[in-house]
Structure formats: C-alpha cells, structure tokens
PDB file of C-alpha atoms in Angstrom:
ATOM      1  CA  UNK A1260       0.236  -0.369  -0.607  1.00  0.00           C
ATOM      2  CA  UNK A1261       2.817   2.541   1.319  1.00  0.00           C
ATOM      3  CA  UNK A1262       4.935   1.425  -2.613  1.00  0.00           C
ATOM      4  CA  UNK A1263       1.291   2.891  -4.043  1.00  0.00           C
ATOM      5  CA  UNK A1264       0.662   5.982  -2.715  1.00  0.00           C
ATOM      6  CA  UNK A1265       4.055   6.337  -3.291  1.00  0.00           C
ATOM      7  CA  UNK A1266       3.478   5.859  -6.587  1.00  0.00           C
ATOM      8  CA  UNK A1267       0.567   7.355  -6.858  1.00  0.00           C
ATOM      9  CA  UNK A1268       2.007  10.556  -6.022  1.00  0.00           C
ATOM     10  CA  UNK A1269       4.736  10.873  -7.917  1.00  0.00           C
ATOM     11  CA  UNK A1270       2.000  10.097 -11.190  1.00  0.00           C
ATOM     12  CA  UNK A1271       1.300  13.764 -10.168  1.00  0.00           C
ATOM     13  CA  UNK A1272       4.178  14.677  -9.851  1.00  0.00           C
ATOM     14  CA  UNK A1273       5.033  14.268 -12.921  1.00  0.00           C
ATOM     15  CA  UNK A1274       1.474  15.669 -14.274  1.00  0.00           C
ATOM     16  CA  UNK A1275       2.222  18.448 -12.938  1.00  0.00           C
ATOM     17  CA  UNK A1276       5.908  18.615 -14.558  1.00  0.00           C
ATOM     18  CA  UNK A1277       5.035  18.290 -17.832  1.00  0.00           C
ATOM     19  CA  UNK A1278       2.201  20.035 -17.988  1.00  0.00           C
ATOM     20  CA  UNK A1279       3.771  22.986 -16.810  1.00  0.00           C
ATOM     21  CA  UNK A1280       6.868  22.441 -19.054  1.00  0.00           C
ATOM     22  CA  UNK A1281       3.579  22.078 -21.830  1.00  0.00           C
ATOM     23  CA  UNK A1282       1.794  25.576 -21.579  1.00  0.00           C
ATOM     24  CA  UNK A1283       5.686  26.686 -20.932  1.00  0.00           C
ATOM     25  CA  UNK A1284       7.105  25.979 -24.971  1.00  0.00           C
ATOM     26  CA  UNK A1285       9.662  26.117 -23.511  1.00  0.00           C
ATOM     27  CA  UNK A1286       9.817  25.739 -19.863  1.00  0.00           C
ATOM     28  CA  UNK A1287      13.479  27.145 -16.802  1.00  0.00           C
ATOM     29  CA  UNK A1288      14.110  24.888 -14.075  1.00  0.00           C
ATOM     30  CA  UNK A1289      13.010  27.993 -11.948  1.00  0.00           C
ATOM     31  CA  UNK A1290       9.443  28.170 -13.531  1.00  0.00           C
ATOM     32  CA  UNK A1291       9.310  23.873 -13.242  1.00  0.00           C
ATOM     33  CA  UNK A1292      10.211  24.567 -10.083  1.00  0.00           C
ATOM     34  CA  UNK A1293       7.851  26.976  -8.921  1.00  0.00           C
ATOM     35  CA  UNK A1294       4.768  25.390 -10.501  1.00  0.00           C
ATOM     36  CA  UNK A1295       6.011  21.518  -9.221  1.00  0.00           C
ATOM     37  CA  UNK A1296       6.771  23.220  -5.747  1.00  0.00           C
ATOM     38  CA  UNK A1297       9.757  21.441  -5.452  1.00  0.00           C
ATOM     39  CA  UNK A1298      13.225  21.746  -3.835  1.00  0.00           C
ATOM     40  CA  UNK A1299      15.635  21.987  -6.535  1.00  0.00           C
ATOM     41  CA  UNK A1300      16.934  18.468  -5.906  1.00  0.00           C
ATOM     42  CA  UNK A1301      13.774  16.294  -6.052  1.00  0.00           C
ATOM     43  CA  UNK A1302      12.596  19.072  -9.083  1.00  0.00           C
ATOM     44  CA  UNK A1303      15.821  17.581 -11.038  1.00  0.00           C
ATOM     45  CA  UNK A1304      15.468  13.475 -10.182  1.00  0.00           C
ATOM     46  CA  UNK A1305      11.986  14.146 -11.764  1.00  0.00           C
ATOM     47  CA  UNK A1306      13.160  15.546 -14.924  1.00  0.00           C
ATOM     48  CA  UNK A1307      15.857  13.180 -15.475  1.00  0.00           C
ATOM     49  CA  UNK A1308      13.221  10.060 -15.231  1.00  0.00           C
ATOM     50  CA  UNK A1309      10.638  11.687 -17.097  1.00  0.00           C
ATOM     51  CA  UNK A1310      13.796  12.082 -20.393  1.00  0.00           C
ATOM     52  CA  UNK A1311      14.750   8.668 -19.969  1.00  0.00           C
ATOM     53  CA  UNK A1312      10.949   7.910 -20.437  1.00  0.00           C
ATOM     54  CA  UNK A1313      11.569  10.076 -23.584  1.00  0.00           C
ATOM     55  CA  UNK A1314       8.230  12.513 -21.843  1.00  0.00           C
ATOM     56  CA  UNK A1315      10.511  15.886 -21.415  1.00  0.00           C
ATOM     57  CA  UNK A1316      13.580  16.576 -24.250  1.00  0.00           C
ATOM     58  CA  UNK A1317      15.948  19.193 -22.652  1.00  0.00           C
ATOM     59  CA  UNK A1318      17.104  22.244 -24.738  1.00  0.00           C
ATOM     60  CA  UNK A1319      20.458  24.095 -24.964  1.00  0.00           C
ATOM     61  CA  UNK A1320      19.710  27.577 -25.274  1.00  0.00           C
ATOM     62  CA  UNK A1321      22.879  30.678 -24.686  1.00  0.00           C
ATOM     63  CA  UNK A1322      24.127  28.506 -21.625  1.00  0.00           C
ATOM     64  CA  UNK A1323      20.921  28.782 -20.349  1.00  0.00           C
ATOM     65  CA  UNK A1324      18.393  25.275 -19.582  1.00  0.00           C
ATOM     66  CA  UNK A1325      14.700  24.783 -20.769  1.00  0.00           C
ATOM     67  CA  UNK A1326      13.122  21.765 -21.238  1.00  0.00           C
ATOM     68  CA  UNK A1327      10.266  20.647 -23.605  1.00  0.00           C
ATOM     69  CA  UNK A1328       7.245  18.523 -23.483  1.00  0.00           C
ATOM     70  CA  UNK A1329       7.775  15.928 -26.181  1.00  0.00           C
ATOM     71  CA  UNK A1330       5.108  14.591 -28.182  1.00  0.00           C
ATOM     72  CA  UNK A1331       5.200  11.102 -26.356  1.00  0.00           C
ATOM     73  CA  UNK A1332       4.027  13.175 -23.081  1.00  0.00           C
ATOM     74  CA  UNK A1333       1.546  15.093 -24.214  1.00  0.00           C
ATOM     75  CA  UNK A1334       0.046  11.743 -25.061  1.00  0.00           C
ATOM     76  CA  UNK A1335       1.004  10.160 -21.044  1.00  0.00           C
ATOM     77  CA  UNK A1336      -1.111  13.410 -19.686  1.00  0.00           C
ATOM     78  CA  UNK A1337      -3.907  13.076 -22.029  1.00  0.00           C
ATOM     79  CA  UNK A1338      -4.157   9.069 -20.610  1.00  0.00           C
ATOM     80  CA  UNK A1339      -3.150   9.927 -17.007  1.00  0.00           C
ATOM     81  CA  UNK A1340      -6.214  12.788 -17.520  1.00  0.00           C
ATOM     82  CA  UNK A1341      -8.089  10.211 -19.024  1.00  0.00           C
ATOM     83  CA  UNK A1342      -7.136   7.428 -15.727  1.00  0.00           C
ATOM     84  CA  UNK A1343      -7.733  10.152 -12.999  1.00  0.00           C
ATOM     85  CA  UNK A1344     -11.068  10.472 -15.025  1.00  0.00           C
ATOM     86  CA  UNK A1345     -12.142   7.062 -14.713  1.00  0.00           C
ATOM     87  CA  UNK A1346     -10.611   6.422 -11.383  1.00  0.00           C
ATOM     88  CA  UNK A1347     -12.736   9.760  -9.839  1.00  0.00           C
ATOM     89  CA  UNK A1348     -15.852   7.504 -10.767  1.00  0.00           C
ATOM     90  CA  UNK A1349     -15.486   5.271  -8.358  1.00  0.00           C
ATOM     91  CA  UNK A1350     -13.710   8.461  -5.045  1.00  0.00           C
ATOM     92  CA  UNK A1351      -9.797   7.467  -5.731  1.00  0.00           C
ATOM     93  CA  UNK A1352      -7.465   9.916  -7.347  1.00  0.00           C
ATOM     94  CA  UNK A1353      -3.497   8.835  -9.314  1.00  0.00           C
TER      95      UNK A1353
ATOM     96  CA  UNK B 204     -36.499 -28.131 -22.296  1.00  0.00           C
ATOM     97  CA  UNK B 205     -33.826 -25.978 -19.294  1.00  0.00           C
ATOM     98  CA  UNK B 206     -34.802 -23.280 -18.497  1.00  0.00           C
ATOM     99  CA  UNK B 207     -37.567 -20.574 -21.162  1.00  0.00           C
ATOM    100  CA  UNK B 208     -36.193 -17.684 -22.720  1.00  0.00           C
ATOM    101  CA  UNK B 209     -33.163 -19.552 -23.081  1.00  0.00           C
ATOM    102  CA  UNK B 210     -31.371 -18.235 -25.776  1.00  0.00           C
ATOM    103  CA  UNK B 211     -32.599 -14.700 -25.231  1.00  0.00           C
ATOM    104  CA  UNK B 212     -30.514 -14.568 -22.156  1.00  0.00           C
ATOM    105  CA  UNK B 213     -27.787 -16.443 -23.690  1.00  0.00           C
ATOM    106  CA  UNK B 214     -27.354 -14.077 -26.184  1.00  0.00           C
ATOM    107  CA  UNK B 215     -27.690 -11.253 -23.363  1.00  0.00           C
ATOM    108  CA  UNK B 216     -24.405 -12.659 -20.997  1.00  0.00           C
ATOM    109  CA  UNK B 217     -22.682 -13.063 -24.852  1.00  0.00           C
ATOM    110  CA  UNK B 218     -22.850  -9.144 -24.580  1.00  0.00           C
ATOM    111  CA  UNK B 219     -22.201  -7.955 -20.739  1.00  0.00           C
ATOM    112  CA  UNK B 220     -19.022 -10.955 -21.212  1.00  0.00           C
ATOM    113  CA  UNK B 221     -17.880  -7.974 -24.094  1.00  0.00           C
ATOM    114  CA  UNK B 222     -19.001  -5.562 -22.374  1.00  0.00           C
ATOM    115  CA  UNK B 223     -17.300  -6.443 -18.905  1.00  0.00           C
ATOM    116  CA  UNK B 224     -13.692  -7.391 -21.000  1.00  0.00           C
ATOM    117  CA  UNK B 225     -14.097  -3.647 -21.954  1.00  0.00           C
ATOM    118  CA  UNK B 226     -13.790  -2.522 -18.224  1.00  0.00           C
ATOM    119  CA  UNK B 227     -11.445  -4.398 -17.715  1.00  0.00           C
ATOM    120  CA  UNK B 228      -9.476  -3.290 -20.011  1.00  0.00           C
ATOM    121  CA  UNK B 229      -9.309   0.957 -19.549  1.00  0.00           C
ATOM    122  CA  UNK B 230      -8.519  -0.296 -16.014  1.00  0.00           C
ATOM    123  CA  UNK B 231      -5.383  -2.417 -16.993  1.00  0.00           C
ATOM    124  CA  UNK B 232      -4.560   0.045 -19.787  1.00  0.00           C
ATOM    125  CA  UNK B 233      -4.513   3.059 -16.467  1.00  0.00           C
ATOM    126  CA  UNK B 234      -3.127   1.157 -14.203  1.00  0.00           C
ATOM    127  CA  UNK B 235       0.045   0.257 -16.956  1.00  0.00           C
ATOM    128  CA  UNK B 236      -0.294   4.948 -16.711  1.00  0.00           C
ATOM    129  CA  UNK B 237      -0.878   4.736 -12.837  1.00  0.00           C
ATOM    130  CA  UNK B 238       0.322   1.673 -10.818  1.00  0.00           C
ATOM    131  CA  UNK B 239      -2.607   1.925  -8.971  1.00  0.00           C
ATOM    132  CA  UNK B 240      -3.670  -1.550  -6.934  1.00  0.00           C
ATOM    133  CA  UNK B 241      -6.779  -0.227  -7.158  1.00  0.00           C
ATOM    134  CA  UNK B 242      -7.694   0.146 -11.221  1.00  0.00           C
ATOM    135  CA  UNK B 243      -5.252  -3.392 -11.480  1.00  0.00           C
ATOM    136  CA  UNK B 244      -8.243  -4.431  -8.663  1.00  0.00           C
ATOM    137  CA  UNK B 245     -10.448  -3.476 -10.784  1.00  0.00           C
ATOM    138  CA  UNK B 246      -9.284  -5.059 -13.407  1.00  0.00           C
ATOM    139  CA  UNK B 247      -9.445  -9.254 -13.309  1.00  0.00           C
ATOM    140  CA  UNK B 248     -12.912  -8.375 -12.121  1.00  0.00           C
ATOM    141  CA  UNK B 249     -14.237  -6.850 -14.794  1.00  0.00           C
ATOM    142  CA  UNK B 250     -12.207  -9.420 -16.923  1.00  0.00           C
ATOM    143  CA  UNK B 251     -14.033 -12.752 -14.057  1.00  0.00           C
ATOM    144  CA  UNK B 252     -17.380 -11.375 -14.846  1.00  0.00           C
ATOM    145  CA  UNK B 253     -15.369 -10.648 -18.857  1.00  0.00           C
ATOM    146  CA  UNK B 254     -15.628 -14.432 -18.991  1.00  0.00           C
ATOM    147  CA  UNK B 255     -17.449 -15.186 -16.489  1.00  0.00           C
ATOM    148  CA  UNK B 256     -20.386 -14.541 -18.841  1.00  0.00           C
ATOM    149  CA  UNK B 257     -18.925 -15.137 -22.272  1.00  0.00           C
ATOM    150  CA  UNK B 258     -18.589 -18.995 -20.798  1.00  0.00           C
ATOM    151  CA  UNK B 259     -21.608 -18.934 -19.293  1.00  0.00           C
ATOM    152  CA  UNK B 260     -23.319 -17.400 -22.480  1.00  0.00           C
ATOM    153  CA  UNK B 261     -21.667 -19.865 -25.064  1.00  0.00           C
ATOM    154  CA  UNK B 262     -22.076 -23.158 -23.122  1.00  0.00           C
ATOM    155  CA  UNK B 263     -26.015 -22.619 -22.372  1.00  0.00           C
ATOM    156  CA  UNK B 264     -26.500 -21.658 -26.376  1.00  0.00           C
ATOM    157  CA  UNK B 265     -24.610 -25.174 -27.061  1.00  0.00           C
ATOM    158  CA  UNK B 266     -25.927 -26.897 -24.973  1.00  0.00           C
ATOM    159  CA  UNK B 267     -29.981 -24.871 -26.317  1.00  0.00           C
ATOM    160  CA  UNK B 268     -28.943 -25.722 -29.775  1.00  0.00           C
ATOM    161  CA  UNK B 269     -27.212 -29.332 -28.877  1.00  0.00           C
ATOM    162  CA  UNK B 270     -24.010 -28.434 -30.418  1.00  0.00           C
ATOM    163  CA  UNK B 271     -21.788 -31.280 -28.585  1.00  0.00           C
ATOM    164  CA  UNK B 272     -24.575 -33.631 -28.676  1.00  0.00           C
ATOM    165  CA  UNK B 273     -24.143 -33.794 -25.113  1.00  0.00           C
ATOM    166  CA  UNK B 274     -25.809 -36.618 -23.470  1.00  0.00           C
ATOM    167  CA  UNK B 275     -26.521 -34.320 -20.617  1.00  0.00           C
ATOM    168  CA  UNK B 276     -26.756 -30.833 -21.351  1.00  0.00           C
ATOM    169  CA  UNK B 277     -28.690 -30.601 -18.003  1.00  0.00           C
ATOM    170  CA  UNK B 278     -24.776 -31.854 -15.868  1.00  0.00           C
ATOM    171  CA  UNK B 279     -23.505 -28.737 -18.789  1.00  0.00           C
ATOM    172  CA  UNK B 280     -25.674 -25.810 -17.740  1.00  0.00           C
ATOM    173  CA  UNK B 281     -25.460 -26.510 -13.835  1.00  0.00           C
ATOM    174  CA  UNK B 282     -22.046 -26.868 -14.121  1.00  0.00           C
ATOM    175  CA  UNK B 283     -21.497 -23.552 -16.524  1.00  0.00           C
ATOM    176  CA  UNK B 284     -23.732 -21.408 -14.148  1.00  0.00           C
ATOM    177  CA  UNK B 285     -21.617 -22.807 -11.302  1.00  0.00           C
ATOM    178  CA  UNK B 286     -18.306 -22.085 -12.712  1.00  0.00           C
ATOM    179  CA  UNK B 287     -20.207 -18.328 -13.243  1.00  0.00           C
ATOM    180  CA  UNK B 288     -21.047 -18.179  -9.920  1.00  0.00           C
ATOM    181  CA  UNK B 289     -18.138 -18.549  -8.964  1.00  0.00           C
ATOM    182  CA  UNK B 290     -16.192 -16.391 -10.765  1.00  0.00           C
ATOM    183  CA  UNK B 291     -18.358 -13.713  -9.941  1.00  0.00           C
ATOM    184  CA  UNK B 292     -17.907 -14.021  -6.389  1.00  0.00           C
ATOM    185  CA  UNK B 293     -14.783 -14.115  -6.785  1.00  0.00           C
ATOM    186  CA  UNK B 294     -15.129 -10.748  -9.488  1.00  0.00           C
ATOM    187  CA  UNK B 295     -17.581  -8.415  -6.819  1.00  0.00           C
ATOM    188  CA  UNK B 296     -14.816  -9.929  -4.020  1.00  0.00           C
ATOM    189  CA  UNK B 297     -12.252  -8.308  -5.491  1.00  0.00           C
ATOM    190  CA  UNK B 298     -14.228  -5.238  -6.927  1.00  0.00           C
ATOM    191  CA  UNK B 299     -15.745  -4.527  -3.188  1.00  0.00           C
ATOM    192  CA  UNK B 300     -11.885  -4.819  -1.849  1.00  0.00           C
ATOM    193  CA  UNK B 301     -10.764  -2.087  -3.908  1.00  0.00           C
ATOM    194  CA  UNK B 302     -14.138   0.065  -2.629  1.00  0.00           C
ATOM    195  CA  UNK B 303     -13.193  -1.627   1.292  1.00  0.00           C
ATOM    196  CA  UNK B 304      -9.334   0.198   0.768  1.00  0.00           C
ATOM    197  CA  UNK B 305     -10.626   3.153  -0.939  1.00  0.00           C
ATOM    198  CA  UNK B 306     -12.383   4.189   2.227  1.00  0.00           C
ATOM    199  CA  UNK B 307     -10.029   2.126   5.094  1.00  0.00           C
ATOM    200  CA  UNK B 308      -6.531   3.274   3.917  1.00  0.00           C
ATOM    201  CA  UNK B 309      -4.088   0.799   4.891  1.00  0.00           C
ATOM    202  CA  UNK B 310      -6.622  -1.517   7.304  1.00  0.00           C
ATOM    203  CA  UNK B 311      -7.004  -5.350   6.381  1.00  0.00           C
ATOM    204  CA  UNK B 312     -10.661  -5.946   4.451  1.00  0.00           C
ATOM    205  CA  UNK B 313     -12.567  -8.508   6.467  1.00  0.00           C
ATOM    206  CA  UNK B 314     -15.952  -6.667   5.838  1.00  0.00           C
ATOM    207  CA  UNK B 315     -18.451  -9.011   5.357  1.00  0.00           C
ATOM    208  CA  UNK B 316     -17.642  -9.097   1.461  1.00  0.00           C
ATOM    209  CA  UNK B 317     -15.011 -11.706   2.347  1.00  0.00           C
ATOM    210  CA  UNK B 318     -16.806 -13.851   3.843  1.00  0.00           C
ATOM    211  CA  UNK B 319     -19.290 -14.268   1.794  1.00  0.00           C
ATOM    212  CA  UNK B 320     -17.482 -14.741  -1.190  1.00  0.00           C
ATOM    213  CA  UNK B 321     -14.842 -17.268   0.756  1.00  0.00           C
ATOM    214  CA  UNK B 322     -18.189 -19.220   1.320  1.00  0.00           C
ATOM    215  CA  UNK B 323     -19.009 -19.188  -2.093  1.00  0.00           C
ATOM    216  CA  UNK B 324     -15.461 -20.598  -3.425  1.00  0.00           C
ATOM    217  CA  UNK B 325     -15.986 -22.928  -0.510  1.00  0.00           C
ATOM    218  CA  UNK B 326     -19.412 -23.654  -2.076  1.00  0.00           C
ATOM    219  CA  UNK B 327     -17.670 -24.487  -5.711  1.00  0.00           C
ATOM    220  CA  UNK B 328     -17.383 -28.606  -5.752  1.00  0.00           C
ATOM    221  CA  UNK B 329     -20.992 -28.913  -4.106  1.00  0.00           C
ATOM    222  CA  UNK B 330     -22.894 -27.012  -7.826  1.00  0.00           C
ATOM    223  CA  UNK B 331     -25.614 -29.355  -8.024  1.00  0.00           C
ATOM    224  CA  UNK B 332     -29.028 -29.294  -8.272  1.00  0.00           C
ATOM    225  CA  UNK B 333     -30.437 -25.552  -7.962  1.00  0.00           C
ATOM    226  CA  UNK B 334     -31.025 -24.898  -4.845  1.00  0.00           C
ATOM    227  CA  UNK B 335     -26.885 -24.423  -4.986  1.00  0.00           C
ATOM    228  CA  UNK B 336     -27.389 -21.896  -7.059  1.00  0.00           C
ATOM    229  CA  UNK B 337     -29.276 -20.197  -6.447  1.00  0.00           C
ATOM    230  CA  UNK B 338     -27.570 -19.864  -2.348  1.00  0.00           C
ATOM    231  CA  UNK B 339     -24.454 -19.409  -5.101  1.00  0.00           C
ATOM    232  CA  UNK B 340     -27.207 -16.185  -7.035  1.00  0.00           C
ATOM    233  CA  UNK B 341     -27.438 -14.906  -2.965  1.00  0.00           C
ATOM    234  CA  UNK B 342     -23.918 -14.709  -2.294  1.00  0.00           C
ATOM    235  CA  UNK B 343     -23.662 -12.971  -4.922  1.00  0.00           C
ATOM    236  CA  UNK B 344     -26.315 -10.857  -4.595  1.00  0.00           C
ATOM    237  CA  UNK B 345     -24.748  -9.958  -1.284  1.00  0.00           C
ATOM    238  CA  UNK B 346     -21.748  -9.126  -2.478  1.00  0.00           C
ATOM    239  CA  UNK B 347     -22.727  -6.890  -5.359  1.00  0.00           C
ATOM    240  CA  UNK B 348     -24.991  -5.026  -2.933  1.00  0.00           C
ATOM    241  CA  UNK B 349     -21.815  -3.590  -0.993  1.00  0.00           C
ATOM    242  CA  UNK B 350     -20.179  -2.422  -3.868  1.00  0.00           C
ATOM    243  CA  UNK B 351     -23.662  -0.535  -4.769  1.00  0.00           C
ATOM    244  CA  UNK B 352     -22.596   0.441  -0.945  1.00  0.00           C
ATOM    245  CA  UNK B 353     -19.676   1.551  -1.387  1.00  0.00           C
ATOM    246  CA  UNK B 354     -20.259   3.243  -4.542  1.00  0.00           C
ATOM    247  CA  UNK B 355     -23.495   4.996  -3.125  1.00  0.00           C
ATOM    248  CA  UNK B 356     -20.354   5.755  -1.249  1.00  0.00           C
ATOM    249  CA  UNK B 357     -18.589   7.224  -3.564  1.00  0.00           C
ATOM    250  CA  UNK B 358     -21.202   8.910  -5.428  1.00  0.00           C
ATOM    251  CA  UNK B 359     -22.678  11.435  -1.901  1.00  0.00           C
ATOM    252  CA  UNK B 360     -18.905  12.370  -1.739  1.00  0.00           C
ATOM    253  CA  UNK B 361     -18.174  12.957  -5.440  1.00  0.00           C
ATOM    254  CA  UNK B 362     -21.927  13.975  -6.851  1.00  0.00           C
ATOM    255  CA  UNK B 363     -20.377  14.063 -10.722  1.00  0.00           C
ATOM    256  CA  UNK B 364     -22.503  10.799 -13.782  1.00  0.00           C
ATOM    257  CA  UNK B 365     -19.664   9.221 -13.971  1.00  0.00           C
ATOM    258  CA  UNK B 366     -19.885   8.373 -10.501  1.00  0.00           C
ATOM    259  CA  UNK B 367     -23.754   8.401 -11.217  1.00  0.00           C
ATOM    260  CA  UNK B 368     -22.933   5.816 -13.709  1.00  0.00           C
ATOM    261  CA  UNK B 369     -21.608   3.409 -11.047  1.00  0.00           C
ATOM    262  CA  UNK B 370     -23.573   3.159  -9.043  1.00  0.00           C
ATOM    263  CA  UNK B 371     -26.335   2.494 -11.776  1.00  0.00           C
ATOM    264  CA  UNK B 372     -23.970  -0.105 -13.816  1.00  0.00           C
ATOM    265  CA  UNK B 373     -23.703  -1.980 -10.335  1.00  0.00           C
ATOM    266  CA  UNK B 374     -27.612  -1.526  -9.659  1.00  0.00           C
ATOM    267  CA  UNK B 375     -28.850  -2.774 -12.267  1.00  0.00           C
ATOM    268  CA  UNK B 376     -26.202  -5.426 -11.926  1.00  0.00           C
ATOM    269  CA  UNK B 377     -27.438  -5.796  -8.980  1.00  0.00           C
ATOM    270  CA  UNK B 378     -31.063  -5.903  -9.702  1.00  0.00           C
ATOM    271  CA  UNK B 379     -31.220  -8.822 -12.626  1.00  0.00           C
ATOM    272  CA  UNK B 380     -28.818 -11.310  -9.594  1.00  0.00           C
ATOM    273  CA  UNK B 381     -32.146 -10.157  -8.196  1.00  0.00           C
ATOM    274  CA  UNK B 382     -34.274 -10.822 -10.803  1.00  0.00           C
ATOM    275  CA  UNK B 383     -32.496 -14.596 -11.757  1.00  0.00           C
ATOM    276  CA  UNK B 384     -32.331 -15.838  -8.218  1.00  0.00           C
ATOM    277  CA  UNK B 385     -36.988 -14.709  -8.123  1.00  0.00           C
ATOM    278  CA  UNK B 386     -36.910 -16.250 -11.432  1.00  0.00           C
ATOM    279  CA  UNK B 387     -35.235 -19.682 -10.772  1.00  0.00           C
ATOM    280  CA  UNK B 388     -37.107 -19.440  -7.193  1.00  0.00           C
ATOM    281  CA  UNK B 389     -40.528 -18.754  -8.553  1.00  0.00           C
ATOM    282  CA  UNK B 390     -39.704 -20.877 -11.772  1.00  0.00           C
ATOM    283  CA  UNK B 391     -40.804 -17.466 -14.425  1.00  0.00           C
ATOM    284  CA  UNK B 392     -38.933 -17.715 -17.173  1.00  0.00           C
ATOM    285  CA  UNK B 393     -39.765 -13.161 -17.397  1.00  0.00           C
ATOM    286  CA  UNK B 394     -38.009 -12.875 -14.442  1.00  0.00           C
ATOM    287  CA  UNK B 395     -35.200 -14.773 -15.759  1.00  0.00           C
ATOM    288  CA  UNK B 396     -35.330 -12.503 -18.881  1.00  0.00           C
ATOM    289  CA  UNK B 397     -36.594  -9.047 -17.066  1.00  0.00           C
ATOM    290  CA  UNK B 398     -32.484  -9.994 -14.877  1.00  0.00           C
ATOM    291  CA  UNK B 399     -30.525 -10.726 -18.366  1.00  0.00           C
ATOM    292  CA  UNK B 400     -31.419  -7.437 -19.966  1.00  0.00           C
ATOM    293  CA  UNK B 401     -31.196  -5.445 -16.665  1.00  0.00           C
ATOM    294  CA  UNK B 402     -27.655  -7.285 -15.938  1.00  0.00           C
ATOM    295  CA  UNK B 403     -26.941  -6.099 -20.372  1.00  0.00           C
ATOM    296  CA  UNK B 404     -28.286  -2.411 -19.434  1.00  0.00           C
ATOM    297  CA  UNK B 405     -25.694  -2.119 -15.856  1.00  0.00           C
ATOM    298  CA  UNK B 406     -22.727  -3.130 -18.039  1.00  0.00           C
ATOM    299  CA  UNK B 407     -23.959  -0.766 -21.050  1.00  0.00           C
ATOM    300  CA  UNK B 408     -23.894   2.445 -18.175  1.00  0.00           C
ATOM    301  CA  UNK B 409     -20.369   0.669 -17.109  1.00  0.00           C
ATOM    302  CA  UNK B 410     -19.904   0.285 -21.101  1.00  0.00           C
ATOM    303  CA  UNK B 411     -20.690   4.767 -21.440  1.00  0.00           C
ATOM    304  CA  UNK B 412     -19.156   5.578 -17.946  1.00  0.00           C
ATOM    305  CA  UNK B 413     -15.757   3.762 -19.498  1.00  0.00           C
ATOM    306  CA  UNK B 414     -16.148   5.463 -22.491  1.00  0.00           C
ATOM    307  CA  UNK B 415     -17.508   9.372 -21.396  1.00  0.00           C
ATOM    308  CA  UNK B 416     -14.472   9.723 -19.322  1.00  0.00           C
ATOM    309  CA  UNK B 417     -12.246   8.962 -21.786  1.00  0.00           C
ATOM    310  CA  UNK B 418     -13.608  11.463 -23.759  1.00  0.00           C
ATOM    311  CA  UNK B 419     -13.627  13.545 -20.096  1.00  0.00           C
ATOM    312  CA  UNK B 420      -9.227  13.371 -19.367  1.00  0.00           C
ATOM    313  CA  UNK B 421      -8.869  14.183 -22.990  1.00  0.00           C
ATOM    314  CA  UNK B 422      -9.696  17.500 -22.546  1.00  0.00           C
TER     315      UNK B 422
END
C-alpha cells in the first residue's frame, strides 16, 4: 500500500511538471521549480526520469537550460487525465 | 426443456461479457500508467466477470442447440452456471475489496464481502442442483449489494455524472441477480429474462462511463 501511494504521488508530480512544460513551451528550471513546488534536488531527479522515458527533452540555449514536452509526453498526460477521470468516478485519486 | 428464454438470455450474457471485458481492458490500461492497486483489482474483477459471462453464454447456447450432442445437457448447464457463480463471487470480492481499500486506506479488508465470497468459493465443489445455485446467486447478490453501497457512498461524496453511471451500473447488475434468483425460485421465465436484460443494461451503463471518462480525460 505504501508503495502504491508513493507511485500515485510520483505520477501527480510528473503531471505537474509536464503540464508546466507544456504551458510554458520552453520551461526554465526555475519556472518548473515554482510550478511543481519541489526542492531542486527532487525536481532534477524527476526531470532526469522524465527525459529517460522520452516524455521531456532538455534544450541548451545560450547557456540556459530549457525543458520541452515531447509528443510522447503529451500522450502520457492525456492518458493520465483519462485515468484520473476514470478513477474519480470511484472516489479514488491518482 | 432447460429454461424458458434460454437463447435470449445467453445472447444477453455474451453481450454483457464483451462489455465487462472492455471495462477490464480500460482499467488495465490506466493501471499501467498510474500503478493504482484499485485499478488492478477492478481490471481482474471485470476480467473474471467477462470470462464468466462468455463461458456461461456460450455453453448455454451450445447446450440449447445441442452442438456437441451432450449426453446430459442439464448437468452441463448447471456446471456452467456454477463456474459463472464462482467467477462472479471472486470478481465482486475483488471489486468490493478495491472499494474497501479506498474507504479504509491501509486497513485490512475482512468485511462482509470477504466472508461471503469465501463461502461461495468453498461451496464450489458442491454446485449441483438448483438449490445450491440459488444460494450462490444469493451470495453474489450480497456481494454486489456491498459494491452498490460503496458506489452510493462514492456518489454521495462526488455528486458527478461519472460516479452516477458507476452506481447505476452496479445497481442494475444487482437487480439482475435479484431477477434471476426470483426467476429461479418462482420458476418464472419472464423474471429470468428481465434479470438478463438488467444485467446487460448495467454493463452498458459501465461502458458509457468508460467512454465518457475517456472523453473527459482527453479535454
């Protein structure tokens, strides 16, 4: 049970990061920190995981790092929203 | 004559089985994304329901048309009904457990649903004769009523259309078991057919829920 709770909260964090990256277009780390409401080290860990899963890409521009959501990332967000909608009918949240 | 309205009810069972498998597929698909233990239970539960309905519907049709030239068609039908009842007991136990976990996070689920389903599973080897099948139907009615109760609790909290579809879906399924039980006890073919129709209506409402939840999530 503890593991599934952890998994659910991770999914929600992923959703927050990906939504922020999608809305911003090219999102800076500082912007993602604000939007995801996470400490820097945890955000970097999640960003690395999202890149590993091809849901987010890192772009270096003039010494600044930006993050952009990928097509696979958008599909992932849609699928999680559908799952959220499905689960909500049973009174369960992700 | 095995049962009146046999063919009609078999076809209704086959349709209901397909819908149950569709719900199972979506629960499985969303579980892969979210890792939700509730969705795992829901997926396996609906898979058991779907398989049970398809097995029951197919065997009833095979028996009715005597495709396999069975020596004892009635025994075959009782056997198929028995398998379906056991699968349903397990399915509603899983769905009920999912709801129980939702309500009592972290607590063990040893409520009335568990006790009733264990009774049904233990009774499986004795599934001969209509009396035992009727008792099995009654056990399932108790289990589905538990799921309906949990659905009503969820709806009272959320008050949205999706949770209403889920509540009505399970309520129709509960009505179908009541209809089938009364149909068997009163030897009424009309009630039996009404039960099959209510079952299909229940699964169709669950299908509407699956489709609508997918559309809402896509917006």
